[in-house]
Coordinates of C-alpha atoms in Angstrom, one line a residue:
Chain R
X1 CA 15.2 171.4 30.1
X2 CA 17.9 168.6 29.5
X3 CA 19.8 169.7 32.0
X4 CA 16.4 169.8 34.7
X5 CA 16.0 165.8 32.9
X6 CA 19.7 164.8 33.5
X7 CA 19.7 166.6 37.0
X8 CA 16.7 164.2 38.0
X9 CA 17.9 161.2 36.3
X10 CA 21.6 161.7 38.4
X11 CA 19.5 162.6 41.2
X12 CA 17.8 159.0 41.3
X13 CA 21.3 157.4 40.4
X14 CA 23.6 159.1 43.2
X15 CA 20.7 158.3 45.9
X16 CA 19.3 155.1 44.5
X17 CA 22.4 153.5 42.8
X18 CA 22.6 150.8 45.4
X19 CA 19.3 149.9 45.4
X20 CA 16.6 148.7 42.2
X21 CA 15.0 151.4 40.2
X22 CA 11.4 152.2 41.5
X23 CA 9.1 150.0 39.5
X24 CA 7.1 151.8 37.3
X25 CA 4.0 150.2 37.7
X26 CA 2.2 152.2 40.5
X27 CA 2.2 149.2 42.7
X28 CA 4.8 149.6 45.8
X29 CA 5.8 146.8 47.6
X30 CA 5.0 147.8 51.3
X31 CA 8.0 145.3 52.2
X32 CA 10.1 148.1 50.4
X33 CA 9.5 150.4 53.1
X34 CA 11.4 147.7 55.1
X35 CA 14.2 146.7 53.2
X36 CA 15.2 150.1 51.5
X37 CA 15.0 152.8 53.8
X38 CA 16.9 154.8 52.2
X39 CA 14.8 155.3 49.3
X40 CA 11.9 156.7 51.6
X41 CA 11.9 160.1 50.6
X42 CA 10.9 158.8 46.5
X43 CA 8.8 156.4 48.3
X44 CA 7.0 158.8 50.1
X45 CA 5.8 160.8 46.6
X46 CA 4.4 157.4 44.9
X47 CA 2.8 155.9 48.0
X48 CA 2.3 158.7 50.6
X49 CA -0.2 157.0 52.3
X50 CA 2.5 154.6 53.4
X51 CA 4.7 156.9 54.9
X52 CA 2.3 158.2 57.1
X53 CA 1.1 154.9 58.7
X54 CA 5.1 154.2 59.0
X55 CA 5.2 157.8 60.8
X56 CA 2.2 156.9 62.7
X57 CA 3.0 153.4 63.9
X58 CA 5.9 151.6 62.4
X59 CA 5.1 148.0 63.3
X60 CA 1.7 148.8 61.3
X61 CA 3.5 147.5 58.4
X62 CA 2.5 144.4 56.7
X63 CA 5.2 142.4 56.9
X64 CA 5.7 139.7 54.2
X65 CA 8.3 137.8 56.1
X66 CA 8.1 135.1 53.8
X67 CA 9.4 137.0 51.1
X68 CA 11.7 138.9 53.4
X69 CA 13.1 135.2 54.2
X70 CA 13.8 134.4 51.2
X71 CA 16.0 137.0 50.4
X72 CA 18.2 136.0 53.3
X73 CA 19.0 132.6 52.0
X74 CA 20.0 134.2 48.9
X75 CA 22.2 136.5 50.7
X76 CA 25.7 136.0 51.0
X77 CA 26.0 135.1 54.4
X78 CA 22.3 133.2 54.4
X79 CA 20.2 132.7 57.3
X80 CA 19.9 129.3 56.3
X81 CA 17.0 127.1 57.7
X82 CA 19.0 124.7 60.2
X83 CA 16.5 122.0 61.7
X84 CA 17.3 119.0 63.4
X85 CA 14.5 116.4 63.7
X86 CA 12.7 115.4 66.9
X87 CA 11.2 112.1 67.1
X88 CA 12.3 111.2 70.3
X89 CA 11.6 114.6 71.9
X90 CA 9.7 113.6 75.5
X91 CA 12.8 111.3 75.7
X92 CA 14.9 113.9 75.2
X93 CA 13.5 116.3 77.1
X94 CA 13.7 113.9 80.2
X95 CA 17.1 113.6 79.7
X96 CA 17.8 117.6 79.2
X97 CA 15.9 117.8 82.5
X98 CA 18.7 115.1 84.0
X99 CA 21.4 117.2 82.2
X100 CA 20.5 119.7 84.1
X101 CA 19.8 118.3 87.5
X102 CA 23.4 117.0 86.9
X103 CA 24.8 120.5 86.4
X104 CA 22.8 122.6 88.6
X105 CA 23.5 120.0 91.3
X106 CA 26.6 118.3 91.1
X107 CA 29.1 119.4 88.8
X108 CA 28.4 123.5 89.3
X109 CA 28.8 123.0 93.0
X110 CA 32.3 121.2 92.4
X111 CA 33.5 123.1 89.9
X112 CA 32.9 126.1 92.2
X113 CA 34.7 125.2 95.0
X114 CA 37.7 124.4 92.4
X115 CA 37.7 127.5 90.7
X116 CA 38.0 129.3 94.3
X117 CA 40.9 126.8 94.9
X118 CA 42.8 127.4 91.9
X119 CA 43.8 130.5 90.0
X120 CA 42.5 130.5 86.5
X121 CA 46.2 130.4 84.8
X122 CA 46.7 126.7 86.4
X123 CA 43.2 125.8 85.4
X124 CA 43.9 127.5 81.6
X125 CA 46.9 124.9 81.9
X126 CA 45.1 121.9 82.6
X127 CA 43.1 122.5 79.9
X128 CA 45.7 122.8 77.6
X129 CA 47.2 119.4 78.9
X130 CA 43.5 117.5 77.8
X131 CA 43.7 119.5 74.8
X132 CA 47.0 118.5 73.7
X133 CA 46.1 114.5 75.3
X134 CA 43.1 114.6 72.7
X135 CA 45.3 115.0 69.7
X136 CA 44.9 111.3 68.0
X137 CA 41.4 112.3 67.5
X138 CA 42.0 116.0 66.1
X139 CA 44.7 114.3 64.0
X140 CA 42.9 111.2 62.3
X141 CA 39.9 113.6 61.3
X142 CA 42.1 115.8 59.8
X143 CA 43.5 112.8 57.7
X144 CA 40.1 111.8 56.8
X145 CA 39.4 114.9 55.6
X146 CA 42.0 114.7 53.3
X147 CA 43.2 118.0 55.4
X148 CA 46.9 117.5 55.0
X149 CA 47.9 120.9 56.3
X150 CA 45.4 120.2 59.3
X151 CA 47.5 117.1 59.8
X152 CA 50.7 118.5 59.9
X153 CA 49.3 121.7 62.1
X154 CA 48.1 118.9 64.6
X155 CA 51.2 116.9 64.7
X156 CA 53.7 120.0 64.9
X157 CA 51.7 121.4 67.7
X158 CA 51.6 118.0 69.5
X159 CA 55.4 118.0 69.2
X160 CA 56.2 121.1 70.5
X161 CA 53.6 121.8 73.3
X162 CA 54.5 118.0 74.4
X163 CA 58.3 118.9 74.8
X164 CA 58.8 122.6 75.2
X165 CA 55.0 123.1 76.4
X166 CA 55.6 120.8 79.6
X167 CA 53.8 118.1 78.4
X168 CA 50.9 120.4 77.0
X169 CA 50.2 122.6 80.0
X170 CA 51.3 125.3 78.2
X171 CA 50.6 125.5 74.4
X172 CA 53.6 127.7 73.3
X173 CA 53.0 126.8 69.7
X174 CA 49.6 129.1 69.1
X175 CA 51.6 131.6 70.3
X176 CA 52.4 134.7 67.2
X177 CA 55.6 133.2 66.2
X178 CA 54.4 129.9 65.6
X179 CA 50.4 130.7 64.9
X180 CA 49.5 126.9 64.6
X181 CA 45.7 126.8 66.1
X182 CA 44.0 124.2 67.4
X183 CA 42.2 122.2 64.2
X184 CA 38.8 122.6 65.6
X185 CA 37.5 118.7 64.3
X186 CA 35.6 115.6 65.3
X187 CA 34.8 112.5 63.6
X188 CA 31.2 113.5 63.9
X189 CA 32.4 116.5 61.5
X190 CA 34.2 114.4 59.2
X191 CA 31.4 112.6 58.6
X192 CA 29.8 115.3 57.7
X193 CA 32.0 117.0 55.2
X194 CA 31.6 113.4 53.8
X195 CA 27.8 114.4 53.3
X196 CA 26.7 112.6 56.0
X197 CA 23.6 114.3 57.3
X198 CA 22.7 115.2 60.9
X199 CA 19.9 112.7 61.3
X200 CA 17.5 113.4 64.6
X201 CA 18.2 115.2 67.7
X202 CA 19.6 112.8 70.8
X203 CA 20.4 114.2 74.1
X204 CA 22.5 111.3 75.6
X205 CA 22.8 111.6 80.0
X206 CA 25.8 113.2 80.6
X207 CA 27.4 113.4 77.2
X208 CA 24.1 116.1 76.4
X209 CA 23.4 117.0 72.8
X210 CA 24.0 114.9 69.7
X211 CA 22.8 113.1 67.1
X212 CA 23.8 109.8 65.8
X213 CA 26.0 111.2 63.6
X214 CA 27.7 113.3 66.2
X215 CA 27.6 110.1 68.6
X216 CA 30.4 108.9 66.4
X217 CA 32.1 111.4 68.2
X218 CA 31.5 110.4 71.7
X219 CA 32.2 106.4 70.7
X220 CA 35.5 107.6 68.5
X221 CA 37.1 109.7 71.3
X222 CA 36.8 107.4 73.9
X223 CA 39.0 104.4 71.6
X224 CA 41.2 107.7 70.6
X225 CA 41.8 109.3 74.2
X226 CA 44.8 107.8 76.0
X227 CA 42.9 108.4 79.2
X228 CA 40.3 105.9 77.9
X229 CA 43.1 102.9 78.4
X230 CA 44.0 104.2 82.3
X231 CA 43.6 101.3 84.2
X232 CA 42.2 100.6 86.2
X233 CA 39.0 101.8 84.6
X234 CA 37.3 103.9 87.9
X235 CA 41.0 106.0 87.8
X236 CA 40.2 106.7 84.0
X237 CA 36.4 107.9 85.0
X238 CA 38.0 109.6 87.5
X239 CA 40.8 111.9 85.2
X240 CA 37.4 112.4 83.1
X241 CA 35.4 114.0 85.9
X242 CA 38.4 115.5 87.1
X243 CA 38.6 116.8 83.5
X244 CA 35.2 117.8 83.2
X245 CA 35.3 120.2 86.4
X246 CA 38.4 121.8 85.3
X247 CA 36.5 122.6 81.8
X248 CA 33.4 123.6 83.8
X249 CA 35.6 125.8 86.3
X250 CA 36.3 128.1 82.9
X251 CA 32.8 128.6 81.6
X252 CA 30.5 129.0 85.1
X253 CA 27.5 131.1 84.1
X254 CA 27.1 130.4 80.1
X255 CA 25.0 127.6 80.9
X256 CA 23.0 129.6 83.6
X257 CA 23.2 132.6 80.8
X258 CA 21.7 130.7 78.3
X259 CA 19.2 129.1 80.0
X260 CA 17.7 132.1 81.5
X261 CA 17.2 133.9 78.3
X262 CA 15.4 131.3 76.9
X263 CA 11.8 130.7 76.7
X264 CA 11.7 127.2 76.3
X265 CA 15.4 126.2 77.2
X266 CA 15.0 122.4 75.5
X267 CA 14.7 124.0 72.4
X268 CA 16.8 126.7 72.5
X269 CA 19.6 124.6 72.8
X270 CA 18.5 122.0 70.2
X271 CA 18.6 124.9 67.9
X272 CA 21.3 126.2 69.1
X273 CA 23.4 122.8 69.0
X274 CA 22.0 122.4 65.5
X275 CA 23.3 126.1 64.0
X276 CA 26.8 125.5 65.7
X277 CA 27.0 121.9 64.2
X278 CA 26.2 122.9 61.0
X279 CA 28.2 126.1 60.7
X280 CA 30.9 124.4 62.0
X281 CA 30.9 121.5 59.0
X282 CA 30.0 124.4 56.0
X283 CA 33.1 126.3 57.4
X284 CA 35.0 123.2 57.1
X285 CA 33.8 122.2 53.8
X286 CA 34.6 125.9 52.5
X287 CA 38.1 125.5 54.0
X288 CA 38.5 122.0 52.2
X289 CA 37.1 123.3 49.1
X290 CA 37.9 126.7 48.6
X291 CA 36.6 126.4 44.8
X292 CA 33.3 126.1 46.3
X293 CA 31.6 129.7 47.2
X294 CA 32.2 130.9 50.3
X295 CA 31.0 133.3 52.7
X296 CA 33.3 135.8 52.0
X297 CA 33.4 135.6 48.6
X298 CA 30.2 135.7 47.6
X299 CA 29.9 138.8 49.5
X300 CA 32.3 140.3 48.0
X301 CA 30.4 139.7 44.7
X302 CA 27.8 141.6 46.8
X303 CA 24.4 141.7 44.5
X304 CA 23.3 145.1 45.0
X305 CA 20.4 143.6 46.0
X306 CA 18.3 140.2 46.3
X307 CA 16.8 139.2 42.9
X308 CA 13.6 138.5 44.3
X309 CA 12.8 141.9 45.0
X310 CA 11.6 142.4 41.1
Chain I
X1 CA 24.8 179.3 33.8
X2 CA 23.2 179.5 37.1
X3 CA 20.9 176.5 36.9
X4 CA 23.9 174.7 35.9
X5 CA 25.5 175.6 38.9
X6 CA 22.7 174.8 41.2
X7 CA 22.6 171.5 39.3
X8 CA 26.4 170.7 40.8
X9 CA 25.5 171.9 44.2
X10 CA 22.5 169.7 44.2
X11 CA 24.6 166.5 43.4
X12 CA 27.4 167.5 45.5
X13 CA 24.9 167.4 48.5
X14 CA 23.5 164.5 47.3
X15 CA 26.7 162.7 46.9
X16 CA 28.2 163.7 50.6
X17 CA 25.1 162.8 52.2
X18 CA 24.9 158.8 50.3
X19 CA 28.6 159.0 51.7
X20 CA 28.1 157.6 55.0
X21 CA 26.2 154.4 53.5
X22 CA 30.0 153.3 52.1
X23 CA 32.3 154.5 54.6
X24 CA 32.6 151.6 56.7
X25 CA 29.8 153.7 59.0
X26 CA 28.3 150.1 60.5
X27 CA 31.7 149.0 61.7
X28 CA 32.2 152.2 63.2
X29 CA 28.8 152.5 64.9
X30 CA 29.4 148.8 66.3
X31 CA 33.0 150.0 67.6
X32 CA 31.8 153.3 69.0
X33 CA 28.8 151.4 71.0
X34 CA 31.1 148.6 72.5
X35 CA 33.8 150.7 73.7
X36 CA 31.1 153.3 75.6
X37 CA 30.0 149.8 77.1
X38 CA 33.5 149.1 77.7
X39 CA 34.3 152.4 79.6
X40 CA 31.0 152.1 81.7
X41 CA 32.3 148.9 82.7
X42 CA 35.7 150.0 83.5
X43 CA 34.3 152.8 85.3
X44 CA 36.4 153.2 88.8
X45 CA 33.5 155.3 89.9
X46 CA 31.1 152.6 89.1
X47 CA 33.1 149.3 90.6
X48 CA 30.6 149.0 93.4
X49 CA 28.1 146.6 93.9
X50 CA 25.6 149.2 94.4
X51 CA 26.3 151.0 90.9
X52 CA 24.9 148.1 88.8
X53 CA 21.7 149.8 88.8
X54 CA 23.2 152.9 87.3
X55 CA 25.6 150.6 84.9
X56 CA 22.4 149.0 83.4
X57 CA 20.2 152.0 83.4
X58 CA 23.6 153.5 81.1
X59 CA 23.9 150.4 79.0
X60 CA 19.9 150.6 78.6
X61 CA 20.8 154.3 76.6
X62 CA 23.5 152.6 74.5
X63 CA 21.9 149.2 73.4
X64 CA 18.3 151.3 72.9
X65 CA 21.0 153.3 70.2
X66 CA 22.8 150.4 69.1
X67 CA 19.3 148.0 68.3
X68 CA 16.5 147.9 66.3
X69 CA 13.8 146.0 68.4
X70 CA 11.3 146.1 65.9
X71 CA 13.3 144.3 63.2
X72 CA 14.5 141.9 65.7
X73 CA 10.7 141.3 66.8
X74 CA 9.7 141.2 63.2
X75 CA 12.7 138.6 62.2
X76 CA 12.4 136.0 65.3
X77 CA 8.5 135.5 64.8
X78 CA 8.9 136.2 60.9
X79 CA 5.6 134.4 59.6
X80 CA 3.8 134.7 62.7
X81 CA 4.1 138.2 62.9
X82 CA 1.0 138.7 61.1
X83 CA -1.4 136.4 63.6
X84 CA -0.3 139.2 65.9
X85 CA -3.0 142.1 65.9
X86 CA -1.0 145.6 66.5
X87 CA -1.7 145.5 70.2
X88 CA -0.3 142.5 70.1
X89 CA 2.6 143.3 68.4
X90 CA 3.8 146.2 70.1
X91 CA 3.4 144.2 73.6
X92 CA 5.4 141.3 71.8
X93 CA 8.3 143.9 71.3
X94 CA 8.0 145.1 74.3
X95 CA 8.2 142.5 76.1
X96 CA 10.8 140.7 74.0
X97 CA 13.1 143.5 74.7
X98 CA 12.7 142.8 78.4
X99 CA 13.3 139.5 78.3
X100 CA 16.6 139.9 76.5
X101 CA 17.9 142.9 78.6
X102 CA 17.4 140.8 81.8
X103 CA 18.7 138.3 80.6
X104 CA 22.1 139.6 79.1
X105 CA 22.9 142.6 81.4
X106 CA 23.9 140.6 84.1
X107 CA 26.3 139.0 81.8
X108 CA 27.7 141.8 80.3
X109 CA 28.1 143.3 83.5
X110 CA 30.9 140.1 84.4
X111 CA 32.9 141.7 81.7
X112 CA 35.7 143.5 82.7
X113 CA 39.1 142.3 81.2
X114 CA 38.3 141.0 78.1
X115 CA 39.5 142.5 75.0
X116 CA 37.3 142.8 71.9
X117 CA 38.8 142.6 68.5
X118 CA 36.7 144.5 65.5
X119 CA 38.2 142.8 62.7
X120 CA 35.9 142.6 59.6
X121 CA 32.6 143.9 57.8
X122 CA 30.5 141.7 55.4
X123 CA 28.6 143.8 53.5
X124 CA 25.3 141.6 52.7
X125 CA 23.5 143.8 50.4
X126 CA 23.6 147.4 50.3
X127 CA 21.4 148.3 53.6
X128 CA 22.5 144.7 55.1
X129 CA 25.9 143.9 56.8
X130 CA 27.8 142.0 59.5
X131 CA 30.1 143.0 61.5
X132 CA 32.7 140.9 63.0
X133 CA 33.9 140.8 66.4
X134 CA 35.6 138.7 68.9
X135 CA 35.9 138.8 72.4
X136 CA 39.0 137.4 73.7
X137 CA 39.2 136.2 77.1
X138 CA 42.1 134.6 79.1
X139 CA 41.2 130.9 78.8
X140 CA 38.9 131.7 75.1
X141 CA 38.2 133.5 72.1
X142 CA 34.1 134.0 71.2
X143 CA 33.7 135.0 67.9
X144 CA 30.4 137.8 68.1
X145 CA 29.0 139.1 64.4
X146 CA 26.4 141.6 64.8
X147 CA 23.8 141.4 61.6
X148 CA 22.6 145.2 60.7
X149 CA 20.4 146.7 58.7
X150 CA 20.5 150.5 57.6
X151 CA 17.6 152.2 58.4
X152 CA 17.0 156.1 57.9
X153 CA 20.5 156.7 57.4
X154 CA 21.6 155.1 60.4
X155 CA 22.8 151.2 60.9
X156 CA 20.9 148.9 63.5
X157 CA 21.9 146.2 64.7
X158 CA 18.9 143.3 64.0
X159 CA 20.9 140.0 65.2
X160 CA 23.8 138.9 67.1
X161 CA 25.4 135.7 66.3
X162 CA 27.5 134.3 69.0
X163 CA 29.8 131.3 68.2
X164 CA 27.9 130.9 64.7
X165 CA 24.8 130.7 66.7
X166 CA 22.2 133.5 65.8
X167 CA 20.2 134.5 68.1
X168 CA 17.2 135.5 66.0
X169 CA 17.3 131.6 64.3
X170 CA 17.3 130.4 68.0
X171 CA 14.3 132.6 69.5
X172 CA 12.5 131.8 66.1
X173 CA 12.9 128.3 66.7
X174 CA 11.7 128.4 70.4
X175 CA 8.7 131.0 69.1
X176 CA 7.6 128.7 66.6
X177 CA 7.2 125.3 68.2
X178 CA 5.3 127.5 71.3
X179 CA 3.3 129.1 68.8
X180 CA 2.2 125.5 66.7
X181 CA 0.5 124.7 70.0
X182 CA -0.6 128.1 71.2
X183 CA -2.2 131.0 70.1
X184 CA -0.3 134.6 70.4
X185 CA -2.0 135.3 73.3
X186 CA -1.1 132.3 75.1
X187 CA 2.6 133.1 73.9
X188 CA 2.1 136.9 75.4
X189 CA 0.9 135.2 78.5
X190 CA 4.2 133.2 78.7
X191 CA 6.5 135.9 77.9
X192 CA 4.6 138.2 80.7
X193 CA 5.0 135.6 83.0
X194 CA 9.0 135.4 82.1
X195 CA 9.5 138.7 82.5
X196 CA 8.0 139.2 86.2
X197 CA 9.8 136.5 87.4
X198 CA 13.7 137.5 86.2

């Protein structure tokens, strides 16, 4: 008989060891059935009526998604509630209309006819040569971030594309040997690892989405990008646009892709501008501050599961 | 003796058959799923433009595998999943599924050179992890993490976060502010509509 007790008792541990015990109180959660499918056979004997509606129809389930939510945001890598406010939404949604006009009409057009012209390693080049021209900006966040090593990856990649990259068409230093990456910053980012928070959603004409935190960005770049001080001014619009198409050539169809998969495209990419922005700054702030909890280490605390299940 | 015996047999099963939760399974059923993609995209036999039909119908076999529409349904309207009656629902699924397929496979299909890089798994809880991918391209690198959940013994995949943008958040987002204005029906109505015109 102790043997039959400790048989059941290892029986619940080797199957259920990664999961909470079975409350005792008769009373199953039906969000269980969701969360811990593995533990559906013991379900099944406390709460068989459950099982058969799940075998029957499995979207019959109740589905207590506000429960549910919260355990994400508890979870290591949390589905965190990103929002950006809208006040000035029929504005913006005149201007995401013009954004798109813009796109659909002038600049895809171009940047089609240039991407037939030129093969993709000369437009990959060019590229790198705006990338490597829009280093003061890259370099000063870093510096206000108090990213030192940032710094001194920005400035050693300057130096070495500049003279043995040909002036920053190629960008020999993210090669393996060298493995000093881009530092993916903005002053709109530095701002907020500061703490600076988003504020409201703008979509400016041409720029597109931003906020006026993030317009920093837009007004910083242009005093920190040496095409900004081409003179006379139309030639600097002009290495801009010329700029622009080259990006554009590289990434024809991810508009068009994200736009047809939406349902309402305005807000999908207001949401989509806010998650990016705001993953972008946490993963910054965890880089800055490693002492903090970060993604991955949290996770590998792993909880066996979210308190709020009790 | 003998119900001693039985007693180790009994754990011994138990213990290989909990095995596959810890054995790095969701990485692998990610891996396994991309690459079949990958070979029906490299297909010689399939370069011509008049295969895509057959491409999609193969890719419809491996995603159908690879997903788990219901949790994806469940987790974009979240809250608003229970204004939906079960009609409803399963239309909602339905139809949600459509949307993303026709929107996506004519993407995927562009893929043909690209390398994709399976580099980490984040276990989130015990039946929740994310697997880490990146796509590298000649010009970029796009960082893809599939979110999945394990479900009867086998791991689904219940969001895909591109660029540290999911996918679920977004369509919630867009759900939501239709659905403060309209009823489900009316939402239904606008998905139908979606979905004849792609």
């Amino acid at each position: 008989m102790k043997i039959f007790l400790s048989l059941i008792f290892l029986c619940f541990f080797t199957v259920g060891c990664a999961h909470n015990p079975v409350p005792s109180s008769g009373a199953f959660p039906v969000k269980k059935s969701i969360t811990q499918p593995v533990l559906l056979a013991s379900a099944s004997e406390q709460n068989p009526t459950l099982s058969a509606a799940d075998a029957v129809n499995p979207v019959d389930e109740e589905y207590k998604e506000d429960e549910v939510f919260d355990n994400y945001t508890e979870n290591a890598v949390a589905e965190e509630k990103v929002d950006i406010a809208d006040p000035l939404e029929p504005v913006n949604r005149a201007m995401h209309q013009f954004n798109d006009k813009l796109y659909f009409w002038a600049l895809k057009p171009v940047a089609q006819g240039y991407k037939f012209m030129i093969p993709e390693p000369a437009r990959i080049s060019v590229k790198n040569f705006f990338s490597n021209l829009a280093f003061p900006a890259r370099f000063l966040s870093c510096l206000l971030q108090a990213d030192i090593n940032g710094a001194a990856t920005e400035a050693g990649r300057f130096t070495i594309n500049t003279i043995w990259g040909i002036g920053g068409l190629l960008d020999p230093s993210s090669g393996k040997e060298l493995n000093l990456q881009t530092q993916d910053t903005d002053l709109g980012q530095t701002l907020g690892v500061w703490g600076v928070g988003q504020g409201f959603y703008i979509v400016w004409p041409v720029f597109g989405p931003s906020s006026p935190r993030d317009s920093v960005t837009i007004a910083g770049d242009y005093f920190l990008y040496p095409v900004s001080y081409i003179s006379p001014w139309y030639a600097g619009v002009g290495v801009r646009i010329f700029e622009e198409i080259n990006a554009t050539s590289l990434r024809i169809g991810d508009y068009e892709a994200l736009k047809e998969a939406a349902i309402d495209p305005y807000v999908a990419f207001r949401d989509a501008y806010a998650q990016y922005r705001f993953k972008k700054i946490k993963a910054r702030k965890a880089k800055l501050n490693p002492s903090a909890p970060t993604e991955e280490k949290s996770a590998s605390n792993n909880p066996a599961l979210p308190k709020k299940e009790e | 003796m003998k119900k001693l015996n039985t007693a180790w047999i009994i754990i011994l099963i138990l213990m290989i058959f909990s095995l596959p939760v810890y054995a790095g399974a969701p990485l692998d059923a990610v891996k396994i799923n991309v690459n079949k993609v990958l070979d029906i995209l490299r297909d010689p036999k399939l370069k011509a433009e008049s295969a895509k039909g057959i491409k999609k119908e193969k890719l419809r076999v491996i995603y159908e595998d690879m997903f788990d529409e219901v949790e994806f349904s469940k987790r974009t309207l979240t809250r608003n999943w229970n204004k939906f009656n079960v009609d409803q629902r399963t239309e909602f699924i339905n139809l949600f599924e459509q949307v993303l397929e026709k929107s996506y496979a004519d993407k995927i299909l562009d893929y043909t050179n690209e390398k994709v890089e399976f580099y980490k798994e984040n276990m989130l809880s015990d039946t929740q992890t994310e697997v880490q991918t990146k796509i590298i391209t000649a010009s970029k690198e796009i960082p893809i993490f599939y979110r999945m959940i394990l479900k009867d013994g086998k791991w689904k995949v219940y969001d895909v976060v591109v660029e540290n943008v999911s996918l679920i958040q977004n369509y919630r987002t867009q759900f939501n502010d239709i659905l403060l204005k309209n009823t489900p029906e009316q939402l239904l109505e606008i998905l139908r509509k979606k979905v004849s015109k792609q």
